[in-house]
mmCIF file of C-alpha atoms and ligand atoms in Angstrom:
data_model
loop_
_atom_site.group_PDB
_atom_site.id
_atom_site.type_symbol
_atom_site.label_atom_id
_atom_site.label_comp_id
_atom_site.label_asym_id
_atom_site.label_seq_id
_atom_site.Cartn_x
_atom_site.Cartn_y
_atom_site.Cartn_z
ATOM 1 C CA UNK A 1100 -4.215 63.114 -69.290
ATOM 2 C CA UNK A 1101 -4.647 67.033 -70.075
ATOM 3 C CA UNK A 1102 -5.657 69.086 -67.707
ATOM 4 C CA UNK A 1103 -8.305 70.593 -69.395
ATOM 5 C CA UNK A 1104 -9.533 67.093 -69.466
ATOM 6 C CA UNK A 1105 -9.552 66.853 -65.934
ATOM 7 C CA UNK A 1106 -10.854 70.335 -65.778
ATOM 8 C CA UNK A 1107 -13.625 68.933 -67.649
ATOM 9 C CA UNK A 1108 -14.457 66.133 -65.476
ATOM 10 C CA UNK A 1109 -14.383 68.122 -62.266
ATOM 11 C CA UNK A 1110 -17.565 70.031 -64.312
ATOM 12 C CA UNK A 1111 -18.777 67.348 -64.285
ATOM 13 C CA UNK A 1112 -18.559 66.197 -61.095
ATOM 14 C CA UNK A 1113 -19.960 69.939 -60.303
ATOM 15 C CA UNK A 1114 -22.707 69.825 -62.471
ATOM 16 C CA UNK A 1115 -24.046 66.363 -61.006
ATOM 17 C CA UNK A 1116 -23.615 67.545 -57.767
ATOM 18 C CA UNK A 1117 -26.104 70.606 -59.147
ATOM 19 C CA UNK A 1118 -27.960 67.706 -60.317
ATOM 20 C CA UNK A 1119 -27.860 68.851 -64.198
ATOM 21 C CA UNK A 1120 -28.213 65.201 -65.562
ATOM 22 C CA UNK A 1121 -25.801 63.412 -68.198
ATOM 23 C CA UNK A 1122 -22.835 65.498 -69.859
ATOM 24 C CA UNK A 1123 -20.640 65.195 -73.014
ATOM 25 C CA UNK A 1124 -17.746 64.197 -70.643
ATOM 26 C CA UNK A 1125 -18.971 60.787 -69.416
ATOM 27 C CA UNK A 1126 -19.983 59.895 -73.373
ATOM 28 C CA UNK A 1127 -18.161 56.665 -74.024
ATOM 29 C CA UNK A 1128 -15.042 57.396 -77.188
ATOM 30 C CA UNK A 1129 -16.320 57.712 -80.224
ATOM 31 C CA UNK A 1130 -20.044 58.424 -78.695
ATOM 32 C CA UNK A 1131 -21.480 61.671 -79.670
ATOM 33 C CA UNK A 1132 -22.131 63.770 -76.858
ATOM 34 C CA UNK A 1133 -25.534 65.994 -76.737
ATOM 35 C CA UNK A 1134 -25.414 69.429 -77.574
ATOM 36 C CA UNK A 1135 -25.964 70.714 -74.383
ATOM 37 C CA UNK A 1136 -26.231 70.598 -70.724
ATOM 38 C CA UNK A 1137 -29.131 70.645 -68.097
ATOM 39 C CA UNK A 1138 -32.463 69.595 -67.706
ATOM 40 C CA UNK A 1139 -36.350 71.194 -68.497
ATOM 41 C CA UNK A 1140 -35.350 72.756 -64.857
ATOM 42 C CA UNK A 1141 -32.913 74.481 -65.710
ATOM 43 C CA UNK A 1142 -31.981 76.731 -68.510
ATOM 44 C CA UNK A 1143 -29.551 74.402 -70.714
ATOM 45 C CA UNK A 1144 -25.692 75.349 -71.293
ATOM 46 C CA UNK A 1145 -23.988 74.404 -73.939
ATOM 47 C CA UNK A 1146 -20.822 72.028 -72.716
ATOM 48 C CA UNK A 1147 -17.228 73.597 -72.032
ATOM 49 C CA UNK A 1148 -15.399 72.081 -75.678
ATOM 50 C CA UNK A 1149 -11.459 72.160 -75.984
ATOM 51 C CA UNK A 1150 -11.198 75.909 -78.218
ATOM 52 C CA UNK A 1151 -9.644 74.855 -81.889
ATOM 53 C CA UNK A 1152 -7.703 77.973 -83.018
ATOM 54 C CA UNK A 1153 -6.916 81.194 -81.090
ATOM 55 C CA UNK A 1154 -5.867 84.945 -81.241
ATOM 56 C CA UNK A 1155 -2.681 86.312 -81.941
ATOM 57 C CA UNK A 1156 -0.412 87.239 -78.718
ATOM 58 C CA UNK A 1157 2.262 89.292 -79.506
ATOM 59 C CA UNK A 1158 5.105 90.306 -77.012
ATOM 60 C CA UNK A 1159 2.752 93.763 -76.188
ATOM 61 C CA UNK A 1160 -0.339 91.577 -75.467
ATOM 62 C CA UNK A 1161 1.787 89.273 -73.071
ATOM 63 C CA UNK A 1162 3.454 92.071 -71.445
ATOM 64 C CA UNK A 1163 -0.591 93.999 -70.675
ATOM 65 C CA UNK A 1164 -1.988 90.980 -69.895
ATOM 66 C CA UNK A 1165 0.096 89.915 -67.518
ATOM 67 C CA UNK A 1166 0.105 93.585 -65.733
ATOM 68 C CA UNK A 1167 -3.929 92.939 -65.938
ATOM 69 C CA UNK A 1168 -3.740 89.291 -64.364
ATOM 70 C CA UNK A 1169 -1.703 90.585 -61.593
ATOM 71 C CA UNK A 1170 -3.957 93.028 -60.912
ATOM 72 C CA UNK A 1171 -7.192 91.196 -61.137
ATOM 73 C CA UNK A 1172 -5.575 88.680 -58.617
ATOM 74 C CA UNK A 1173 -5.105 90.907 -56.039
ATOM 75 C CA UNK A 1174 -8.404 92.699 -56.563
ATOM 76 C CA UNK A 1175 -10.225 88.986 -56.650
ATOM 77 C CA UNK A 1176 -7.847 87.297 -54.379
ATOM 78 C CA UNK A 1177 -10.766 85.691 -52.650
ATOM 79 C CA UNK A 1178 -12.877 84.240 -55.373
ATOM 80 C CA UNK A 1179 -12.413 80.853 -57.215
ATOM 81 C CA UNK A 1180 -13.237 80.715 -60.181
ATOM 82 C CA UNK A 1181 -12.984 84.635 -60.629
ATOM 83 C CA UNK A 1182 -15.145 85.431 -63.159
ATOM 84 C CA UNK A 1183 -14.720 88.182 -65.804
ATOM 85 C CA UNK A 1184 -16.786 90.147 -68.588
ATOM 86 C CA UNK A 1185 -15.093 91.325 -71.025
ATOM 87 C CA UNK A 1186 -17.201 94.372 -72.687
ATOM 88 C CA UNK A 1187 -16.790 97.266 -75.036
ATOM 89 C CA UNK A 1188 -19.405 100.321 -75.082
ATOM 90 C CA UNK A 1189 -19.933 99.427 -79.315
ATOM 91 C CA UNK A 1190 -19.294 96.824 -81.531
ATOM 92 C CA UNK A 1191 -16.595 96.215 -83.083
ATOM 93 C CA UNK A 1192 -13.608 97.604 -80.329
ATOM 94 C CA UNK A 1193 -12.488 94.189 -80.027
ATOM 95 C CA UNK A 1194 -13.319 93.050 -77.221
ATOM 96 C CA UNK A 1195 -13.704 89.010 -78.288
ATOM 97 C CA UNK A 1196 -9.823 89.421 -79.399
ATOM 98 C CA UNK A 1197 -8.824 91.069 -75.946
ATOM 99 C CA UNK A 1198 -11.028 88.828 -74.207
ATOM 100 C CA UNK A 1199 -9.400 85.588 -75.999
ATOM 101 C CA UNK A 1200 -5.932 86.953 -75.411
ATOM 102 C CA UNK A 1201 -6.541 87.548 -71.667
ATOM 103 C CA UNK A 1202 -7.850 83.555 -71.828
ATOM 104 C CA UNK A 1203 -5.160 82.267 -73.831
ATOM 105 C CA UNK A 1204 -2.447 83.857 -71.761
ATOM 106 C CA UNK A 1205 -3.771 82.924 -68.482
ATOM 107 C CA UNK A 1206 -4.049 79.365 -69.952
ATOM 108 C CA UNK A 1207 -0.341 79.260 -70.999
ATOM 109 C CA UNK A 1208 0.205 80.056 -67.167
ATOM 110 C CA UNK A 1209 -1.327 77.167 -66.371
ATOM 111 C CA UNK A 1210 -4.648 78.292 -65.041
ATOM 112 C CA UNK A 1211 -7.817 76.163 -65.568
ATOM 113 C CA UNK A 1212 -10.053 78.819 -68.157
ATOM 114 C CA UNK A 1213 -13.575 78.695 -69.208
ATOM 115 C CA UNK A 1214 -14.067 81.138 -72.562
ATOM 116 C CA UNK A 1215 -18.227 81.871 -72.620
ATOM 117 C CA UNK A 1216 -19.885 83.143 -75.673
ATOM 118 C CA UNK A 1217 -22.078 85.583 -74.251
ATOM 119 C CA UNK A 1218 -22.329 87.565 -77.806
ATOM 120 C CA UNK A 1219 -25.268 86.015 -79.243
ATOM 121 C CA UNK A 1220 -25.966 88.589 -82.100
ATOM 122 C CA UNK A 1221 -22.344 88.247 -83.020
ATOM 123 C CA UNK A 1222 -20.702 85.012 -81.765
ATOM 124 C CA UNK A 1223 -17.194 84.208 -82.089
ATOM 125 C CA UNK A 1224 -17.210 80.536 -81.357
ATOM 126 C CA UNK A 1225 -19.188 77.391 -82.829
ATOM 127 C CA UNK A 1226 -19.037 73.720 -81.562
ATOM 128 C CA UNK A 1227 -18.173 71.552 -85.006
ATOM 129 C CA UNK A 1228 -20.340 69.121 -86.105
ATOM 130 C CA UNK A 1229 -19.449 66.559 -83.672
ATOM 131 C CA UNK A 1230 -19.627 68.541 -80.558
ATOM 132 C CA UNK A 1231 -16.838 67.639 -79.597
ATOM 133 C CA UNK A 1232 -14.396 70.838 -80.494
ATOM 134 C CA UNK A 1233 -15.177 74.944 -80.078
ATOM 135 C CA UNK A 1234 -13.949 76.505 -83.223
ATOM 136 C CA UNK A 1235 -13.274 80.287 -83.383
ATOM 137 C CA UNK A 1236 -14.532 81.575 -86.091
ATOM 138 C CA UNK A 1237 -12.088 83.230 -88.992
ATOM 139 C CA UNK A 1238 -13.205 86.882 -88.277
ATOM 140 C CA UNK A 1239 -10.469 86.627 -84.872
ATOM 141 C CA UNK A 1240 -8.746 83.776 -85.483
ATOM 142 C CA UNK A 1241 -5.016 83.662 -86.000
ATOM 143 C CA UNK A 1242 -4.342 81.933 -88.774
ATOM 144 C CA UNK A 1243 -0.975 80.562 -86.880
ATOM 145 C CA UNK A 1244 -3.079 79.438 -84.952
ATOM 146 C CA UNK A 1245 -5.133 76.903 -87.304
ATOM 147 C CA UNK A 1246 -6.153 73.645 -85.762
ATOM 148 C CA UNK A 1247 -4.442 74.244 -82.837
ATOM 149 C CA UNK A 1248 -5.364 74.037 -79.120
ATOM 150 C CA UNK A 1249 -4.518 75.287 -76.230
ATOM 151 C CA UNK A 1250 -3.983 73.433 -73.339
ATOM 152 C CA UNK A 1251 -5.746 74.495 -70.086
ATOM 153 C CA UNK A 1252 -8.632 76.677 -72.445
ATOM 154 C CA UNK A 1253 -12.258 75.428 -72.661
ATOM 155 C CA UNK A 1254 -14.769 77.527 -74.819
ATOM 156 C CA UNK A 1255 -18.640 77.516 -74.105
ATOM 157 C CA UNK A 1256 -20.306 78.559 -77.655
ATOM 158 C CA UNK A 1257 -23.523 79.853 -77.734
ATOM 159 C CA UNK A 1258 -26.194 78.119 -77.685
ATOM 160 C CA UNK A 1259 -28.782 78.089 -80.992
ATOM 161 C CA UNK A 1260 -31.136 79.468 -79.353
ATOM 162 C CA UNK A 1261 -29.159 82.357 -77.705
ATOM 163 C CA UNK A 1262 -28.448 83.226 -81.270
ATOM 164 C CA UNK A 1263 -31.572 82.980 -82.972
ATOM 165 C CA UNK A 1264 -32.930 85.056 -80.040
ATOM 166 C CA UNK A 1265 -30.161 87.585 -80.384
ATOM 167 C CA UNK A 1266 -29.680 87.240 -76.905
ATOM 168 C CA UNK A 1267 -28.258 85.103 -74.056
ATOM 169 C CA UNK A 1268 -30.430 84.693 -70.957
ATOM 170 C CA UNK A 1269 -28.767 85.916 -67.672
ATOM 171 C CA UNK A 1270 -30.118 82.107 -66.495
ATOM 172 C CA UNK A 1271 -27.701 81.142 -68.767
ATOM 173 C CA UNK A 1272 -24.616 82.706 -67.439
ATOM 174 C CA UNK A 1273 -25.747 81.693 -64.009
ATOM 175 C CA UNK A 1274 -25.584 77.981 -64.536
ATOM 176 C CA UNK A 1275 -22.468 78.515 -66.400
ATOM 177 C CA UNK A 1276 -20.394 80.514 -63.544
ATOM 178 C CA UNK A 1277 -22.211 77.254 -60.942
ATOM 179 C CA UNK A 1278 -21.049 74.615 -63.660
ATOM 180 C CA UNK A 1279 -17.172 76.392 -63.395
ATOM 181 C CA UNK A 1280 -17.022 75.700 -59.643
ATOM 182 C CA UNK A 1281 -14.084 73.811 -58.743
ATOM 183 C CA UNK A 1282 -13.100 73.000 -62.713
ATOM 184 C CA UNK A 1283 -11.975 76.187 -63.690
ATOM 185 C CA UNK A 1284 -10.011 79.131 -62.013
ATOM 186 C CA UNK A 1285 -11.231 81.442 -64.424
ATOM 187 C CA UNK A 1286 -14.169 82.469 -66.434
ATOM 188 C CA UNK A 1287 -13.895 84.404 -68.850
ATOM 189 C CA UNK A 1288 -17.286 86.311 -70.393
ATOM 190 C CA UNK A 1289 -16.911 87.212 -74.124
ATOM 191 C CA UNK A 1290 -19.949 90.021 -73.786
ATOM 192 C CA UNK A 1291 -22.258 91.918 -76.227
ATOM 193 C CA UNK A 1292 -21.303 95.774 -76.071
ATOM 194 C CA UNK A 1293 -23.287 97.696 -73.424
ATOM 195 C CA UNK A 1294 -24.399 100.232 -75.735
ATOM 196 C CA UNK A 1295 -26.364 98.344 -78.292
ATOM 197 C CA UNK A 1296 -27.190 95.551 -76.173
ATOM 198 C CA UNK A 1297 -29.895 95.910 -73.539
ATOM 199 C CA UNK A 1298 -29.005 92.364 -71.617
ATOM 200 C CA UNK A 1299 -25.255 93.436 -71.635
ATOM 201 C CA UNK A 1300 -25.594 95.354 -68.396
ATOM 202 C CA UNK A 1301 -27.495 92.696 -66.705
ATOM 203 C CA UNK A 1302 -24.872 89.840 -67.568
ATOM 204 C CA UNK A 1303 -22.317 92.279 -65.915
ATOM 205 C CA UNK A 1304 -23.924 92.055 -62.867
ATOM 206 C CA UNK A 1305 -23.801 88.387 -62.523
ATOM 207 C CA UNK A 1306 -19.916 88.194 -62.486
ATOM 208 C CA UNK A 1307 -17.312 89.382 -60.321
ATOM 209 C CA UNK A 1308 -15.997 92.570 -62.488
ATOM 210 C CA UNK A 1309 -15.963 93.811 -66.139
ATOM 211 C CA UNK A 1310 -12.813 94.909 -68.174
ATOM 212 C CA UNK A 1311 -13.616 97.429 -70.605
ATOM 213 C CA UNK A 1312 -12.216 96.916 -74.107
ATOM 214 C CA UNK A 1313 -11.655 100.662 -75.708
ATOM 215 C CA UNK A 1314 -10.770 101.005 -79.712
ATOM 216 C CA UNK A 1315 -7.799 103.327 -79.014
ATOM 217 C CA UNK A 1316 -9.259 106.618 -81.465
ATOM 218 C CA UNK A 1317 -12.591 105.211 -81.988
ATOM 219 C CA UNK A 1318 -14.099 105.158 -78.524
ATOM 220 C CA UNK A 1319 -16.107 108.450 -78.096
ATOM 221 C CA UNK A 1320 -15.404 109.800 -74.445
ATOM 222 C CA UNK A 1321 -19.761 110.473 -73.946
ATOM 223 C CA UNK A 1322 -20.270 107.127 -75.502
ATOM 224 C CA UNK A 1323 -17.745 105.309 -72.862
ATOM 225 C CA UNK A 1324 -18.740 107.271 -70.139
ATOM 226 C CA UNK A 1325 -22.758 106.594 -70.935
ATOM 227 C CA UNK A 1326 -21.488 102.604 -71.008
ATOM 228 C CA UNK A 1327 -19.594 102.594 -67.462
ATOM 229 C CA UNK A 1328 -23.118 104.641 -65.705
ATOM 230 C CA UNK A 1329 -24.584 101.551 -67.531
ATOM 231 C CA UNK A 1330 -23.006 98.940 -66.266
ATOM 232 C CA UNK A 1331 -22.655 100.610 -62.358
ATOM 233 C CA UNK A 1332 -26.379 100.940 -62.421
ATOM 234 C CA UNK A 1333 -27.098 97.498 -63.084
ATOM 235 C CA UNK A 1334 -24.785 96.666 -60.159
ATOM 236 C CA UNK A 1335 -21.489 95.878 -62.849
ATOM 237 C CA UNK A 1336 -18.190 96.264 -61.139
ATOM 238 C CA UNK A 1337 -16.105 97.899 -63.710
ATOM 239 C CA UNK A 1338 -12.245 96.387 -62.637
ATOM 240 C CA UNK A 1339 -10.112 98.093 -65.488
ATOM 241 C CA UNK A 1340 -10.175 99.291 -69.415
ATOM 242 C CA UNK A 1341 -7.984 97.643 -71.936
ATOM 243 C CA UNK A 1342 -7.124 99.980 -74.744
ATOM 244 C CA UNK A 1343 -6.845 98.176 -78.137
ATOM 245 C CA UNK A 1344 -5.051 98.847 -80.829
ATOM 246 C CA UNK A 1345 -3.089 101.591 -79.220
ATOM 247 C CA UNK A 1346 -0.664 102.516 -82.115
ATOM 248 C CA UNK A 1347 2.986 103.489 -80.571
ATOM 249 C CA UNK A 1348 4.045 106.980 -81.563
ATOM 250 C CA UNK A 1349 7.555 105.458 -81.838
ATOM 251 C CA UNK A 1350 9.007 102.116 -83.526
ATOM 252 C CA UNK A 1351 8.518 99.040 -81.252
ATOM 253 C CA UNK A 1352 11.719 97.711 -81.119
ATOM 254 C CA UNK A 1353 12.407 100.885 -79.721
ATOM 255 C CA UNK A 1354 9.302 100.960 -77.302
ATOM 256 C CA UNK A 1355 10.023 97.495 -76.264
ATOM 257 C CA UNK A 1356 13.401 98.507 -74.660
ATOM 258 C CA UNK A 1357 11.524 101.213 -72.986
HETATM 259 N N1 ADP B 2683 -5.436 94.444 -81.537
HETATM 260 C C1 ADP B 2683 -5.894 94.033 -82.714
HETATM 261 N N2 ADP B 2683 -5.066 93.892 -83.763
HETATM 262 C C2 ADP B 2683 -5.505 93.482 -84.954
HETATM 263 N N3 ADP B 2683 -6.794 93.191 -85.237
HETATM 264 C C3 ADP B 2683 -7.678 93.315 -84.250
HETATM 265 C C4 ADP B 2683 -7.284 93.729 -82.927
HETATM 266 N N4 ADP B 2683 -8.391 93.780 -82.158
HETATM 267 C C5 ADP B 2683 -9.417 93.403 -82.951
HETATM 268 N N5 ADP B 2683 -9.008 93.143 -84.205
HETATM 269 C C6 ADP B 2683 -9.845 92.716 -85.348
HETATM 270 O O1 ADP B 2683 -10.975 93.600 -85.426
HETATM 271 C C7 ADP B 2683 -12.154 92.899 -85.725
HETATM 272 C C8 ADP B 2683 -13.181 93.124 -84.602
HETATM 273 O O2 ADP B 2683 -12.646 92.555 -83.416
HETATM 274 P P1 ADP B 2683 -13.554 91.750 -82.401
HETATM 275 O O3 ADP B 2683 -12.638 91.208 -81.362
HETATM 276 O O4 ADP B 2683 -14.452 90.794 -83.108
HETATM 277 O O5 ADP B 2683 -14.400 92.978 -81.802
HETATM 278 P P2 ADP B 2683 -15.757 92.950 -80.946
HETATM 279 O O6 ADP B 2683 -15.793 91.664 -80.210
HETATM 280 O O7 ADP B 2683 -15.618 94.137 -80.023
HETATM 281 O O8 ADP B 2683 -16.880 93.123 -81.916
HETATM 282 C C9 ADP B 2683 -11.757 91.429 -85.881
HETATM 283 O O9 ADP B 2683 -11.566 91.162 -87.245
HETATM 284 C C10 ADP B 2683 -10.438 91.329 -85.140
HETATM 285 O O10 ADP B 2683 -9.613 90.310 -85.669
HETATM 286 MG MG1 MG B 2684 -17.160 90.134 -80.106
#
C-alpha cells in the first residue's frame, strides 16, 4: 500500500473525527467518489487526489529546495503539518512552478504533502472526470513528467465554485489545513499573487509562513516591497523569497562545481 494512500486514509480518519461526513477514500473500487468534502456546515473541500504529472526539477531546483526545507524545518520545528503559501506580488513570477517543485521534492524525501489550489482565477490543477486523479494542467507541467505520479504528493484542486467566483474562501483553506492533521506533514498553498488579489493576504494569514516567489528581472523593488507590507498587515509571516529564473552569469557546468 502507498503511502499517500495511507496518507489519505488518516484524512479521513481526521475529517470524521471533525465530523465532515462520507469521503472519496472509503468509496468502494470502482465507485465514484463525490466531488467534494464536508457538509451544509461547513464550507466543502474538494478531496486530496494523487497529482498526475509534475514540474521539472533540475539539479539547481534540488540543490535551493533543499537549502529552503532545511530552513523552514528549523524555523517550524514545532508544527505538524507545517503549512506553507507560496505567493508572488504579480502574476505570472511562477510561483505554482516553485510551489510544485518545493512539493515534489519534499515528497521524493519521503514526507507526506498536501498541494492546495488556492489560485482560483488561474488554477493549475483539475480533478479528471472520475475524481479520482489531480491533473496539472499543461501551462506547468513537465512533459517528462506525463502520466506520472509521485509518490507521497496529494493535490487539492479548486473547487468550481472557487473558480467561478474568482476566489477561494479563507473557510476553505481552514478546513483544508484541519483535514491535513495527522495525514500530511506538509501543506503546501499554491496562492493568488498579493498584488492583484484582494483575498491573497488574508489566506496568508491562515498558515504558518509565506515564501515569496520573485521573477528574477521582472519583480519591481516598490511592487515587492508594497506585497510584503501586504501580507505583514494582514498578520502573513513572510519565511523567505525564492528567486526564479535567476539566469547564471556563467555556464552551469561551471556554476555547479562552484
Ligand atoms: N524556472 C522556470 N523555468 C522555466 N519555466 C518556468 C519557470 N518558472 C515558471 N515557468 C513558466 O512560466 C509560466 C508561468 O509560471 P507559473 O508557475 O504558472 O506562474 P504563476 O503561478 O506565478 O502565475 C508557466 O508556463 C511556467 O511553466
Ligand atoms: Mg499560479
Amino acid at each position: 500500500m502507498t503511502r499517500i494512500y495511507d496518507a489519505l486514509k488518516k484524512a479521513e480518519s481526521t475529517r470524521q473525527r471533525l465530523g465532515l461526513g462520507p469521503s472519496p477514500i472509503g468509496a468502494a473500487p470502482g465507485q465514484s467518489p463525490p466531488a467534494s468534502w464536508g457538509n451544509s456546515a461547513m464550507e466543502a473541500i474538494p478531496a486530496p487526489l494523487p497529482l498526475l504529472g509534475g514540474v521539472e526539477l533540475g539539479e539547481d531546483a534540488v540543490r535551493e529546495t533543499t537549502a529552503l526545507r532545511v530552513n523552514l524545518e528549523s524555523v517550524l520545528a514545532d508544527r505538524s503539518p507545517r503549512s506553507l503559501m507560496f505567493t508572488s506580488a504579480q502574476a505570472g513570477e511562477g510561483t505554482s512552478t516553485v510551489a510544485l517543485q518545493f512539493a515534489q521534492a519534499l515528497a521524493h524525501g519521503s514526507a507526506r504533502v498536501l498541494f492546495v489550489d488556492a489560485h482560483a482565477r488561474r488554477p493549475v490543477c483539475f480533478a479528471d472526470d472520475s475524481q479520482r486523479h489531480a491533473v496539472l494542467d499543461v501551462r506547468v507541467a513537465s512533459p517528462s513528467m506525463a502520466g506520472l505520479m509521485t509518490p507521497n504528493l496529494a493535490a487539492m484542486p479548486a473547487t468550481e465554485e472557487a473558480v467561478s467566483s474568482g476566489n477561494v474562501p479563507a473557510a476553505v483553506i481552514r478546513a483544508a489545513l484541519q483535514s491535513a492533521v495527522g495525514a500530511f506533514d506538509w501543506v503546501i498553498v499554491d496562492g493568488p499573487p498579493v498584488v492583484e488579489s484582494p483575498d491573497a493576504a488574508t489566506l496568508a494569514s491562515l498558515v504558518d509562513g509565506v515564501i515569496l516567489v520573485l521573477h528574477a528581472g521582472r519583480a519591481k523593488r516598490p511592487v515587492v516591497a508594497r506585497a510584503v507590507e501586504m501580507l505583514r498587515k494582514s498578520g502573513g509571516r513572510v519565511l523567505g523569497t525564492v528567486l526564479n529564473r535567476r539566469v547564471h552569469e556563467i555556464p552551469g557546468f561551471i556554476y555547479r562545481r562552484i
